[in-house]
Tab-separated table of C-alpha atoms in Angstrom:
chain	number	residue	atom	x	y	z
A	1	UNK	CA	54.519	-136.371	64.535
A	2	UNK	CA	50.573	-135.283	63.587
A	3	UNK	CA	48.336	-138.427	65.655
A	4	UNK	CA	44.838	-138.351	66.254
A	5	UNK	CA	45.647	-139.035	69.681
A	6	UNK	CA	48.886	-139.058	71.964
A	7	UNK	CA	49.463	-140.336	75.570
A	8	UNK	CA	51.728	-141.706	77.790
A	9	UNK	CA	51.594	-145.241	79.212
A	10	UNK	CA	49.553	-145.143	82.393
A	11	UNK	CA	52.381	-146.839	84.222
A	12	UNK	CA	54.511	-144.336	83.771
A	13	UNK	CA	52.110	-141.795	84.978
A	14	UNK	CA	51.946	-144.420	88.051
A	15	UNK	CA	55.789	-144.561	88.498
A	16	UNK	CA	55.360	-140.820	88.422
A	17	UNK	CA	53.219	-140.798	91.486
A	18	UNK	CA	55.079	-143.349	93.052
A	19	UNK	CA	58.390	-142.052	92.773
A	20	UNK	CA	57.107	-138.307	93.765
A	21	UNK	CA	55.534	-139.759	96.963
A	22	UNK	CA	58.815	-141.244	98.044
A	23	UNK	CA	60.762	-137.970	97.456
A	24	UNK	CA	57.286	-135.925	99.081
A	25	UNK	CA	57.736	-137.688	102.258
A	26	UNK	CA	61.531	-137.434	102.161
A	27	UNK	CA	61.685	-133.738	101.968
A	28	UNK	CA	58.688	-133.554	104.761
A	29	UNK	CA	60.910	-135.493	107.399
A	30	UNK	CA	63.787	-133.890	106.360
A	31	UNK	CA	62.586	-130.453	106.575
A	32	UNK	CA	61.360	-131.217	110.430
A	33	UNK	CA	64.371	-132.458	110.962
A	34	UNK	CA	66.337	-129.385	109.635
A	35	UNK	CA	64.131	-127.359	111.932
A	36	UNK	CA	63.971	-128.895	115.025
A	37	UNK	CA	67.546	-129.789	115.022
A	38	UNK	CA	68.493	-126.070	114.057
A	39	UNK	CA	71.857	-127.142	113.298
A	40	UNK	CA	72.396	-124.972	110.575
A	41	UNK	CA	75.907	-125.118	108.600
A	42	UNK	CA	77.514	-123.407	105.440
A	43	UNK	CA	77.981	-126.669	103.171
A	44	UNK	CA	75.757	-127.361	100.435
A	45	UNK	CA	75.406	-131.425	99.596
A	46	UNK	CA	73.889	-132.541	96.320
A	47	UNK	CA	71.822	-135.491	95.790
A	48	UNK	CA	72.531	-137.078	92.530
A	49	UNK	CA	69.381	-138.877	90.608
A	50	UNK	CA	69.774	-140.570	87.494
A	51	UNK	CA	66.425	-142.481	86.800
A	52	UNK	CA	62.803	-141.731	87.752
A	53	UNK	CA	62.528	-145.358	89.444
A	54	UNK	CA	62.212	-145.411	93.240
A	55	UNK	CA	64.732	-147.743	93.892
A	56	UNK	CA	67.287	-145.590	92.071
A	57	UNK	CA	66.820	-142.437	93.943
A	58	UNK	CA	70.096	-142.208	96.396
A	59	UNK	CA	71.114	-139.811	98.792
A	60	UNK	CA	74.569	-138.925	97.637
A	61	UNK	CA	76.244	-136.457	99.077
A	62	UNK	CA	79.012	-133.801	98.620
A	63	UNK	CA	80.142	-131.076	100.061
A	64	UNK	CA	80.795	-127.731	98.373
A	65	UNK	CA	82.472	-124.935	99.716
A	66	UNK	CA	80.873	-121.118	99.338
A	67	UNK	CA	82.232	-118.024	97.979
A	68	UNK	CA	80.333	-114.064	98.403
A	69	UNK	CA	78.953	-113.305	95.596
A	70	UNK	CA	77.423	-110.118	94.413
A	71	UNK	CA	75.355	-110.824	91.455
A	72	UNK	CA	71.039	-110.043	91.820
A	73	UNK	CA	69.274	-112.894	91.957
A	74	UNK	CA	66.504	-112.629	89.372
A	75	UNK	CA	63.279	-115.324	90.753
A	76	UNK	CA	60.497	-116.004	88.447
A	77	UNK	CA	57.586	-118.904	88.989
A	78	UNK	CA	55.558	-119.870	86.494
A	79	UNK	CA	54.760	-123.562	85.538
A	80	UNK	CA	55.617	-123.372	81.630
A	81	UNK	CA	53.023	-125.947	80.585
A	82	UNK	CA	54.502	-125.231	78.296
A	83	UNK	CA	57.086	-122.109	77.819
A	84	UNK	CA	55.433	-120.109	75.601
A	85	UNK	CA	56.216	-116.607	73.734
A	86	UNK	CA	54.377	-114.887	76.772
A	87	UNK	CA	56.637	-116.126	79.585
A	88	UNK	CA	59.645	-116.363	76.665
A	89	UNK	CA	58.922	-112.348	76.959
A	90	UNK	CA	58.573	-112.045	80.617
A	91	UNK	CA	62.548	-113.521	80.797
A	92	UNK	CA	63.970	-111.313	79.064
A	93	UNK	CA	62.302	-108.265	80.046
A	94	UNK	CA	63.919	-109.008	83.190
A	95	UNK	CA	66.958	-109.849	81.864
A	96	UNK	CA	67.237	-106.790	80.014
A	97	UNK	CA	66.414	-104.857	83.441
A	98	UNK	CA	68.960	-106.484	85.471
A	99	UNK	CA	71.538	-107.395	82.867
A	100	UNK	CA	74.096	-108.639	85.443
A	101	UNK	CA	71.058	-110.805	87.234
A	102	UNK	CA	71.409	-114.490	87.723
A	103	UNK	CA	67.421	-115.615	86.234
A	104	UNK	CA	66.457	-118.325	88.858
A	105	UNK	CA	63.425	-120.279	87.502
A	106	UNK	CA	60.776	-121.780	89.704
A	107	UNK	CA	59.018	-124.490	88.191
A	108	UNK	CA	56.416	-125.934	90.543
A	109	UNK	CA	57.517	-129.567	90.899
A	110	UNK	CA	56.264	-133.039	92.836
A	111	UNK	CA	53.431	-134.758	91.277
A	112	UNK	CA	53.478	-132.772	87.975
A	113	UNK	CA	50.348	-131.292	89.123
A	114	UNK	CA	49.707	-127.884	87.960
A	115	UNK	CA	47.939	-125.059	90.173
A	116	UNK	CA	44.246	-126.234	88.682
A	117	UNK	CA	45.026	-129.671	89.847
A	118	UNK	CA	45.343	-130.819	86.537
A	119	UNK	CA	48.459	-132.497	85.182
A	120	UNK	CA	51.168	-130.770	83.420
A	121	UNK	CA	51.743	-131.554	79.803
A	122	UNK	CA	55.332	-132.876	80.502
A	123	UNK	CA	57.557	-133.681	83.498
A	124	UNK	CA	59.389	-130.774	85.287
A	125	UNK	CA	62.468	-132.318	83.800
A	126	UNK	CA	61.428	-131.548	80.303
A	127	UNK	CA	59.892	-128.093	81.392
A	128	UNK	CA	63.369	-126.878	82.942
A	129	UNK	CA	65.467	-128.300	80.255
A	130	UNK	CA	63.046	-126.075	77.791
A	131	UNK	CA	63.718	-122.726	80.224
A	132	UNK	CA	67.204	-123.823	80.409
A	133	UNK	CA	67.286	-123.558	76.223
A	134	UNK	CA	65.639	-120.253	75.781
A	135	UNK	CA	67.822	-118.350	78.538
A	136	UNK	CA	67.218	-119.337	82.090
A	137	UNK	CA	70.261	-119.382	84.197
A	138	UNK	CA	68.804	-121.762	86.943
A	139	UNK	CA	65.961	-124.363	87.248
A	140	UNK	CA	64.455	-124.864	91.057
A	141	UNK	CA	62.064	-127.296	91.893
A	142	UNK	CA	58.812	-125.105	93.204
A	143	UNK	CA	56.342	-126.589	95.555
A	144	UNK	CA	53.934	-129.204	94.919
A	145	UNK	CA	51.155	-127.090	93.612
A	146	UNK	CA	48.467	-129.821	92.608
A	147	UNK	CA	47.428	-131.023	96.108
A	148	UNK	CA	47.223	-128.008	97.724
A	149	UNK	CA	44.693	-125.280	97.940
A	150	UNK	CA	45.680	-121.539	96.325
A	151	UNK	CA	46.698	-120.086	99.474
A	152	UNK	CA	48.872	-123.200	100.748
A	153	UNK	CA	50.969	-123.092	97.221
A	154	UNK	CA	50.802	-119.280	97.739
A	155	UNK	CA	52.856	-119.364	101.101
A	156	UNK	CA	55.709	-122.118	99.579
A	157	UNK	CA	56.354	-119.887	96.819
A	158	UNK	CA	57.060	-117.013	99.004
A	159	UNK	CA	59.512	-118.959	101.410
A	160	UNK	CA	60.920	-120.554	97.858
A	161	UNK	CA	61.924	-116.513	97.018
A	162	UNK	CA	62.811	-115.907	100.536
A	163	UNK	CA	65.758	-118.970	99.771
A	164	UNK	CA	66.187	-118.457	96.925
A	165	UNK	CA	67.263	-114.690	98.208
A	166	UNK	CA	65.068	-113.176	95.266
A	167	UNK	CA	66.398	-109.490	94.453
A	168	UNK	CA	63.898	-109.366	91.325
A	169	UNK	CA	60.561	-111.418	90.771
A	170	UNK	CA	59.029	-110.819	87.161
A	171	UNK	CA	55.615	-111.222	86.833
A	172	UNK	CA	53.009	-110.825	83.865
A	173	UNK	CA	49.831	-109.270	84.532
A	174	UNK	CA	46.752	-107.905	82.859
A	175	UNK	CA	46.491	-104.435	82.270
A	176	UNK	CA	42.889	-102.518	83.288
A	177	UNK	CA	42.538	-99.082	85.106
A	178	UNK	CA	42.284	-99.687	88.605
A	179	UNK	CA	45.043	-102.078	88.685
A	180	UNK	CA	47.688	-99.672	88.693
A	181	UNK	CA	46.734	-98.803	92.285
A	182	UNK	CA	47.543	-102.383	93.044
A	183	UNK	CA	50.564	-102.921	91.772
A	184	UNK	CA	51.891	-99.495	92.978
A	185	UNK	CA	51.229	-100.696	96.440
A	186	UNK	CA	52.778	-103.846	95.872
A	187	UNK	CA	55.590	-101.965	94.307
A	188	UNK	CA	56.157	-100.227	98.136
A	189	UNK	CA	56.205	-103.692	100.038
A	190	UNK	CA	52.482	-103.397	100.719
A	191	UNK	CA	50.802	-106.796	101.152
A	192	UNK	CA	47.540	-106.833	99.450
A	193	UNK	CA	44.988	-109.272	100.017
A	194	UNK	CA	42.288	-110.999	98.103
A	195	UNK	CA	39.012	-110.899	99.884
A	196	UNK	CA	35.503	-112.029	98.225
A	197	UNK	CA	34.657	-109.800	95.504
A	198	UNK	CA	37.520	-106.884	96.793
A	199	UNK	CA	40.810	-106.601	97.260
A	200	UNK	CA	42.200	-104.618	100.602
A	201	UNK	CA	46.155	-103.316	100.958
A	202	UNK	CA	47.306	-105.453	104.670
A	203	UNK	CA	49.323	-102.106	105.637
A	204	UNK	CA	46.497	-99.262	105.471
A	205	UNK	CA	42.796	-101.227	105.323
A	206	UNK	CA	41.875	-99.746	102.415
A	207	UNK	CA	39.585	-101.289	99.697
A	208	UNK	CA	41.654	-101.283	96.423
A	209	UNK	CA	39.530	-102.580	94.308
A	210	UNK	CA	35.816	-103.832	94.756
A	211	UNK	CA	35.326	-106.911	92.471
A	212	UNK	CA	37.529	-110.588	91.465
A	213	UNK	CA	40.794	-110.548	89.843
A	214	UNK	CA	42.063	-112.490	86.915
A	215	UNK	CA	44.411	-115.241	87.749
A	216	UNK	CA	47.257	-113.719	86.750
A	217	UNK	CA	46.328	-110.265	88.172
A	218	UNK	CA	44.997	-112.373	91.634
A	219	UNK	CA	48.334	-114.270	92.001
A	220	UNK	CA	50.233	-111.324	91.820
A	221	UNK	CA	48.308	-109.883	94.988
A	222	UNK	CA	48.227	-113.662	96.699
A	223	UNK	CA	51.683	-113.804	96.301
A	224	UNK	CA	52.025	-110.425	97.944
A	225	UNK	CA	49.900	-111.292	101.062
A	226	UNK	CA	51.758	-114.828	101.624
A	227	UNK	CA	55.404	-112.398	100.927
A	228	UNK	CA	54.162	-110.327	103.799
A	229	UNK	CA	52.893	-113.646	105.990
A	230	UNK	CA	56.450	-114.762	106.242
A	231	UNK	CA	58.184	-110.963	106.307
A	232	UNK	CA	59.979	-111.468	103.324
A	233	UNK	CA	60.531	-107.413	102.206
A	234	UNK	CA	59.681	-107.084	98.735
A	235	UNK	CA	59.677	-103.313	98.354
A	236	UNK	CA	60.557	-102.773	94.957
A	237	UNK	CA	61.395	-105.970	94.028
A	238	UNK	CA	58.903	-106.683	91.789
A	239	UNK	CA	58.955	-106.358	88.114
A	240	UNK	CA	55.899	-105.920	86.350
A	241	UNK	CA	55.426	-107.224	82.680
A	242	UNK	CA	52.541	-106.403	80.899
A	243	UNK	CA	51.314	-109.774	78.907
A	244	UNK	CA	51.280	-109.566	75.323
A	245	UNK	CA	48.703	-110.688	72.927
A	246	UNK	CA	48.484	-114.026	70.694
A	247	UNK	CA	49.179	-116.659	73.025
A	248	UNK	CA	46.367	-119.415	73.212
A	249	UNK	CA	46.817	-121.771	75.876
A	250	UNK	CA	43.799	-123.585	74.305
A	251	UNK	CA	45.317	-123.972	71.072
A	252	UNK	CA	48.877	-125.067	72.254
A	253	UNK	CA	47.230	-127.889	74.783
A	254	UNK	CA	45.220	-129.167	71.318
A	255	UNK	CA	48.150	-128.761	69.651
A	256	UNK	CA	50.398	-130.997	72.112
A	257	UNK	CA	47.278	-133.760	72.333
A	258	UNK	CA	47.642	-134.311	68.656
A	259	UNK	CA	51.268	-133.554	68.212
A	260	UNK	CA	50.898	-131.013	65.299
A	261	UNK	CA	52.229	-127.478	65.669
A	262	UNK	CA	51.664	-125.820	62.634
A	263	UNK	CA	48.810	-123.679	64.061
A	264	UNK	CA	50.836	-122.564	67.092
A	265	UNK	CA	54.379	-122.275	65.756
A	266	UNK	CA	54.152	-118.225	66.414
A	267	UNK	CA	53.026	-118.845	69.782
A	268	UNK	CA	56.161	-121.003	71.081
A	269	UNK	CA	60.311	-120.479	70.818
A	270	UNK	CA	61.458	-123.170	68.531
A	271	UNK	CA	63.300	-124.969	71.688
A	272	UNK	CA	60.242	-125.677	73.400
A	273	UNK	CA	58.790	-126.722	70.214
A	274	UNK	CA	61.908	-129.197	69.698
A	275	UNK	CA	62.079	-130.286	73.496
A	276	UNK	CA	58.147	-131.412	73.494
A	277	UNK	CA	58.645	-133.473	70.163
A	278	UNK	CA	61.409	-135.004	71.675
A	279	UNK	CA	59.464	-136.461	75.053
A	280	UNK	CA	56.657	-137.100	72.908
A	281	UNK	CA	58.796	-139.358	71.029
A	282	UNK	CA	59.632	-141.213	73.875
A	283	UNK	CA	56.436	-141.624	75.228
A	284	UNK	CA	57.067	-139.102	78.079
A	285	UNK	CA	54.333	-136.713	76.919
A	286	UNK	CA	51.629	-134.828	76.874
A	287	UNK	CA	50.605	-136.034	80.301
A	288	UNK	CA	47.777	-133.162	80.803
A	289	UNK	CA	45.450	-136.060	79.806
A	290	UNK	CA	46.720	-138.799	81.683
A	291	UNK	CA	46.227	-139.436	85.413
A	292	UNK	CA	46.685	-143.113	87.904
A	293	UNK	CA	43.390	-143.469	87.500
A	294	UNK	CA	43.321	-147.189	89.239
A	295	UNK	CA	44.703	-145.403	92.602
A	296	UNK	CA	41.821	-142.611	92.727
A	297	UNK	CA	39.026	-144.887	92.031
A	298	UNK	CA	40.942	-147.276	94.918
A	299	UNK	CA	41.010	-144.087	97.350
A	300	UNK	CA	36.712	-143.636	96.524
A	301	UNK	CA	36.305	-146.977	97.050
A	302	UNK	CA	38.292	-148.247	99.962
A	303	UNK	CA	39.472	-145.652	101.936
A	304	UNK	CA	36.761	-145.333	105.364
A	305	UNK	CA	35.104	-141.869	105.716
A	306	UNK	CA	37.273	-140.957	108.470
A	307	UNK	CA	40.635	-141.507	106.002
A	308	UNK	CA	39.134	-139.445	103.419
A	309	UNK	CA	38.698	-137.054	105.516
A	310	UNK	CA	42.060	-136.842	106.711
A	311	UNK	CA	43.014	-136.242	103.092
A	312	UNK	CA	43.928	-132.897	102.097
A	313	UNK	CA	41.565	-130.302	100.711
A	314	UNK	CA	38.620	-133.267	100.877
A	315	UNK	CA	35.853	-131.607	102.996
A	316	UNK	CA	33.283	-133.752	105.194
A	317	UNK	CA	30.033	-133.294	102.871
A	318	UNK	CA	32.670	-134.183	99.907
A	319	UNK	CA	34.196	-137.819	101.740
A	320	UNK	CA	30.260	-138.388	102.831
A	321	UNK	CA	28.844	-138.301	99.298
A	322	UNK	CA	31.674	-140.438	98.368
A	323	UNK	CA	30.758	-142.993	101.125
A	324	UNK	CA	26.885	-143.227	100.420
A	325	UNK	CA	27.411	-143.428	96.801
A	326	UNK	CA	29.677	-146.653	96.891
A	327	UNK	CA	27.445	-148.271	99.109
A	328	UNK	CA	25.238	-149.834	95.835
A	329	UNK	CA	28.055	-150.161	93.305
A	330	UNK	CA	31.768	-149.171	93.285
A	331	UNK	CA	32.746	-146.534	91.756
A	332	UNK	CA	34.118	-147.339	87.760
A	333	UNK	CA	34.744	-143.994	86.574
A	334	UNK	CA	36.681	-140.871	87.855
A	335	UNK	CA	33.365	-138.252	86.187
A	336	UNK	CA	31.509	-140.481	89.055
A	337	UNK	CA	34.064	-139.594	91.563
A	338	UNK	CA	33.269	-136.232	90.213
A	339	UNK	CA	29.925	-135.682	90.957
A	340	UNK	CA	30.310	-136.233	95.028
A	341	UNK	CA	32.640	-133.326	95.060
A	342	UNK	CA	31.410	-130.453	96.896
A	343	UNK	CA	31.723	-127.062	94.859
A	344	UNK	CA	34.755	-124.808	95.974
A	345	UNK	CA	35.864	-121.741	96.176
A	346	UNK	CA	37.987	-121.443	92.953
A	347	UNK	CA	36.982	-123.314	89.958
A	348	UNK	CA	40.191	-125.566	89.914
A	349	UNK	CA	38.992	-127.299	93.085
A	350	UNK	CA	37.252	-130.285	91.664
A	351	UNK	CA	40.214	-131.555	89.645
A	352	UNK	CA	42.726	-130.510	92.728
A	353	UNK	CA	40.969	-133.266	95.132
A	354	UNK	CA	41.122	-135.594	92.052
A	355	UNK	CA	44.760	-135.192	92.386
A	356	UNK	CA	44.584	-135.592	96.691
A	357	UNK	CA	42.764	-138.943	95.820
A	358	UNK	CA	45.616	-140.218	93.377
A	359	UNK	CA	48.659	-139.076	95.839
A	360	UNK	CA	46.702	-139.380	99.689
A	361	UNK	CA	48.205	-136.767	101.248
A	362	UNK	CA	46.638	-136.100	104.697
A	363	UNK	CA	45.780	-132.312	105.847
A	364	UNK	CA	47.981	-132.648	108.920
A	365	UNK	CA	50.699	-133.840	106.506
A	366	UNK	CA	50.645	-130.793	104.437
A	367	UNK	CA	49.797	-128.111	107.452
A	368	UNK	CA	53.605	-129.744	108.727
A	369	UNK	CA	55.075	-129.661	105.114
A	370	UNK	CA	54.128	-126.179	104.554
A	371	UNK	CA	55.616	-124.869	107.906
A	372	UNK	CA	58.659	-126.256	107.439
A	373	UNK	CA	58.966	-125.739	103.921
A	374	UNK	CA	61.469	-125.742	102.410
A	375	UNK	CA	64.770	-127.024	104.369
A	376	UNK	CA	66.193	-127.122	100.717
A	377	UNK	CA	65.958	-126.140	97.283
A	378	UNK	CA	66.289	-128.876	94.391
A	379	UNK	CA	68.076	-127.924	91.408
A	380	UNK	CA	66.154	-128.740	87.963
A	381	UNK	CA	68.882	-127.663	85.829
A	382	UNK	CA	71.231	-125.121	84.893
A	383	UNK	CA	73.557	-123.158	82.358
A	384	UNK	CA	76.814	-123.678	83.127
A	385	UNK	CA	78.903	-124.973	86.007
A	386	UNK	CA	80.150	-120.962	86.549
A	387	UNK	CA	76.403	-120.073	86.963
A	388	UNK	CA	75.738	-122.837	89.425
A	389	UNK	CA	78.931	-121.845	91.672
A	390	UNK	CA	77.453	-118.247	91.108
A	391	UNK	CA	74.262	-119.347	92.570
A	392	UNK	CA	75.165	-121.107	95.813
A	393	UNK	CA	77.710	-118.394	96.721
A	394	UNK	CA	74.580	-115.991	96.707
A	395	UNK	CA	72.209	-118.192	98.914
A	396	UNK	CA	75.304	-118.843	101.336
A	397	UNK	CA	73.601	-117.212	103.933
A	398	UNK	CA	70.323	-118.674	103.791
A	399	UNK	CA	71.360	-122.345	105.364
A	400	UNK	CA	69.666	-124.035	102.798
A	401	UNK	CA	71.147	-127.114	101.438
A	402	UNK	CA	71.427	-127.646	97.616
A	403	UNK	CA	70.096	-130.810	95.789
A	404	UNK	CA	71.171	-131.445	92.252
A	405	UNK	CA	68.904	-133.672	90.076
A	406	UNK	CA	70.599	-135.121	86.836
C-alpha cells in the first residue's frame, strides 16, 4: 500500500495514552496491594479485554487450577519494532538449544513507548500477534519502558524473568575481542556493571573492559547487574546469539512510514510483513511518528514548576527552562519543548521526558511501581490453549496471578 506518507489518527494515539494510564495506575495499586497484603494463593484469574476503550476494560475473573510441570521456560525481551530476521534468528537459536523449551516472549508494553522514548511502530497487540506467527509460544506484557530511565526498565525486566521463572534468556550481542571476558562472567552468574567509560564484574571488582558498550552489548551487562540487584541466579542461563548481518533498522522504519517493502523484504519473515500491512490498513500503524501532542504541549504549559518536577525523569534545570520560556508566549511546538531539555546521560533521554510529559507520571509514582513490580504478568498472546496450561503450571510457584488480554 506504497503512500508518500502514513499515520494514524491522533485520537487514537490519545485513546492509547488514555487507556494505558488507566491500566498503569491499576497495576500500581494492585501490585501494593498484592504486597502489603501478602496473601499469596495458587489460583491464577484472567482479565478478559476486548476493546482498547477505557470504559470497556473489565476485571473479569476466573479461576484456574495448576498442574507441575517440567518443561524450561525459554524468556526473551526484545521490543520487535518490528520482528525482524535478526530477532527471527535469535528464536530459534534458542529453540533449537532447548528443543523441549516453552519460548516466553517479553514485549515491553504500556504506552507503546520504546526504550529511546520514542513510540513503537505498532501496538504491542500487533507486535505479539507477529512473534506469535513466526514461533513464539507465549506473549507477556514487559514493563513500561518509555517513561523510565535505562536502569529503572533494567530492574522490571529482571523481576519479569524472575516470574516468569526464566530457565533460558537469549540474547543477541555484538561480537569484538574483549567481550568474551564479559559474557563469560555473565555466563557464571557474575553481575557486571556499567560504569562511565568501563565496565567492572559486581563479584570480584575487576575492570572488564575500559571504554562504552553498544546497546545491545550494554543491555546485556545492565540486565546482568539489575539480575543480581534482585538475586535472581542466572548462572548459565544465558544464551548468547551472535547478531547477524543485513538488518537495517533505518531502512525498515522508512519502509513502514511509506508502506512499501520491496527494499526490505530480505530483512523481515513474511508474517511480520503481512501483520504490519494489515494494521496499516486499519489505520492502527506506524505509530513511531505519531505522539498526543496536545497533552505534552498542555503539561509545558500548565503544569507549575513544582508538578513538573514531580514528573518522572524531568530534572529541576529541565522544569525551570520550561517555566521561564512560557512566560512570553506558550509553547506551540513539541522541537520548542525540546530545546529546555537538559542533556542526559544516554542519548534517548530527550525523547523519553517527551514521553513523561504526554503520560505525567510522577517520580514517587514510578520509585513505588518499580518496587512492587510486578504482582502479575499480562498475557499478550499465545499458541495454543496446551501451551498456555503448560505455562501457568510452570510459574505455579511464583504467586503471580495471570491476566489474559484478548
Amino acid at each position: 500500500m506504497p503512500s508518500d506518507e502514513l499515520q494514524p489518527s491522533e485520537d487514537f494515539v490519545k485513546e492509547i495514552i488514555k487507556r494505558d494510564r488507566k491500566i498503569f495506575f491499576k497495576d500500581y495499586n494492585d501490585s501494593i496491594n498484592y504486597k502489603s497484603s501478602n496473601n499469596y494463593n495458587n489460583d491464577i484469574n484472567i482479565d478478559i479485554d476486548n476493546n482498547m476503550h477505557d470504559d470497556n476494560i473489565e476485571d473479569n475473573h476466573k479461576s484456574i487450577p495448576f498442574k507441575s510441570d517440567e518443561n524450561p521456560i525459554i524468556a526473551d525481551f526484545t521490543e520487535y519494532n518490528p520482528l525482524h530476521n535478526g530477532h527471527y534468528h535469535c528464536m530459534k537459536v534458542a529453540k533449537e538449544k532447548v528443543p523441549n523449551g516453552i519460548f516466553v516472549a517479553i514485549v515491553p508494553g504500556l504506552f507503546e513507548r520504546s526504550g529511546r522514548g520514542i513510540p513503537f511502530i505498532m501496538t504491542r497487540q500487533a507486535r505479539a500477534k507477529i512473534a506469535i506467527a513466526v514461533g513464539a509460544d507465549i506473549v507477556v506484557e514487559g514493563p513500561p519502558m518509555g517513561i523510565m530511565g535505562s536502569g529503572q526498565y533494567s530492574l522490571c525486566l529482571a523481576k519479569t524473568f524472575q516470574g516468569v521463572c526464566a530457565d533460558y534468556m537469549p540474547r543477541g550481542y555484538r561480537p569484538f575481542d574483549e567481550y568474551g571476558i564479559i559474557l563469560d562472567r555473565i555466563a557464571k552468574g557474575h553481575g557486571v556493571a556499567p560504569k562511565p567509560y568501563k565496565i567492572i564484574d559486581m563479584d570480584t571488582s575487576e575492570v572488564l573492559f575500559e571504554g562504552k558498550l553498544e546497546e545491545d552489548n550494554y543491555v546485556i551487562a545492565s540486565l546482568s547487574k539489575s539480575l543480581k540487584k534482585i538475586n535472581f541466579d542466572f548462572k548459565n542461563k544465558f544464551i548468547f546469539v551472535k547478531r547477524i548481518k543485513g538488518v537495517s533498522g533505518t531502512l525498515i522504519r522508512q519502509a513502514t512510514t511509506t508502506g512499501n517493502f520491496n527494499n526490505v523484504k530480505t530483512m523481515l519473515p513474511k508474517e511480520t510483513i503481512s501483520i504490519l500491512e494489515n494494521e496499516m490498513k486499519e489505520g492502527r500503524a506506524p505509530l513511531h511518528l505519531s505522539r498526543d501532542s496536545d497533552s505534552i504541549l498542555d503539561s509545558a504549559n500548565n503544569l507549575s514548576l513544582d508538578e513538573l518536577n514531580k514528573l518522572n525523569l524531568i530534572d529541576k534545570e529541565t522544569a525551570k527552562k520550561i517555566v521561564e520560556s512560557r512566560e512570553n508566549k506558550d509553547f506551540e511546538s513539541i522541537e520548542e519543548i525540546q530545546n529546555c531539555i537538559s542533556y542526559g546521560f544516554s542519548t534517548h533521554f530527550n525523547h523519553r521526558v517527551l514521553s513523561v510529559l504526554e503520560t505525567k507520571i510522577n517520580k514517587d509514582i514510578i520509585y513505588d511501581y518499580i518496587d512492587n513490580y510486578s504482582s502479575k504478568i499480562r498475557v499478550l498472546d499465545y499458541k495454543n490453549e496446551d501451551v498456555l496450561e503448560e505455562f501457568k503450571q510452570k510459574i505455579n510457584n511464583n504467586n503471580r496471578r495471570i491476566e489474559l488480554w484478548q
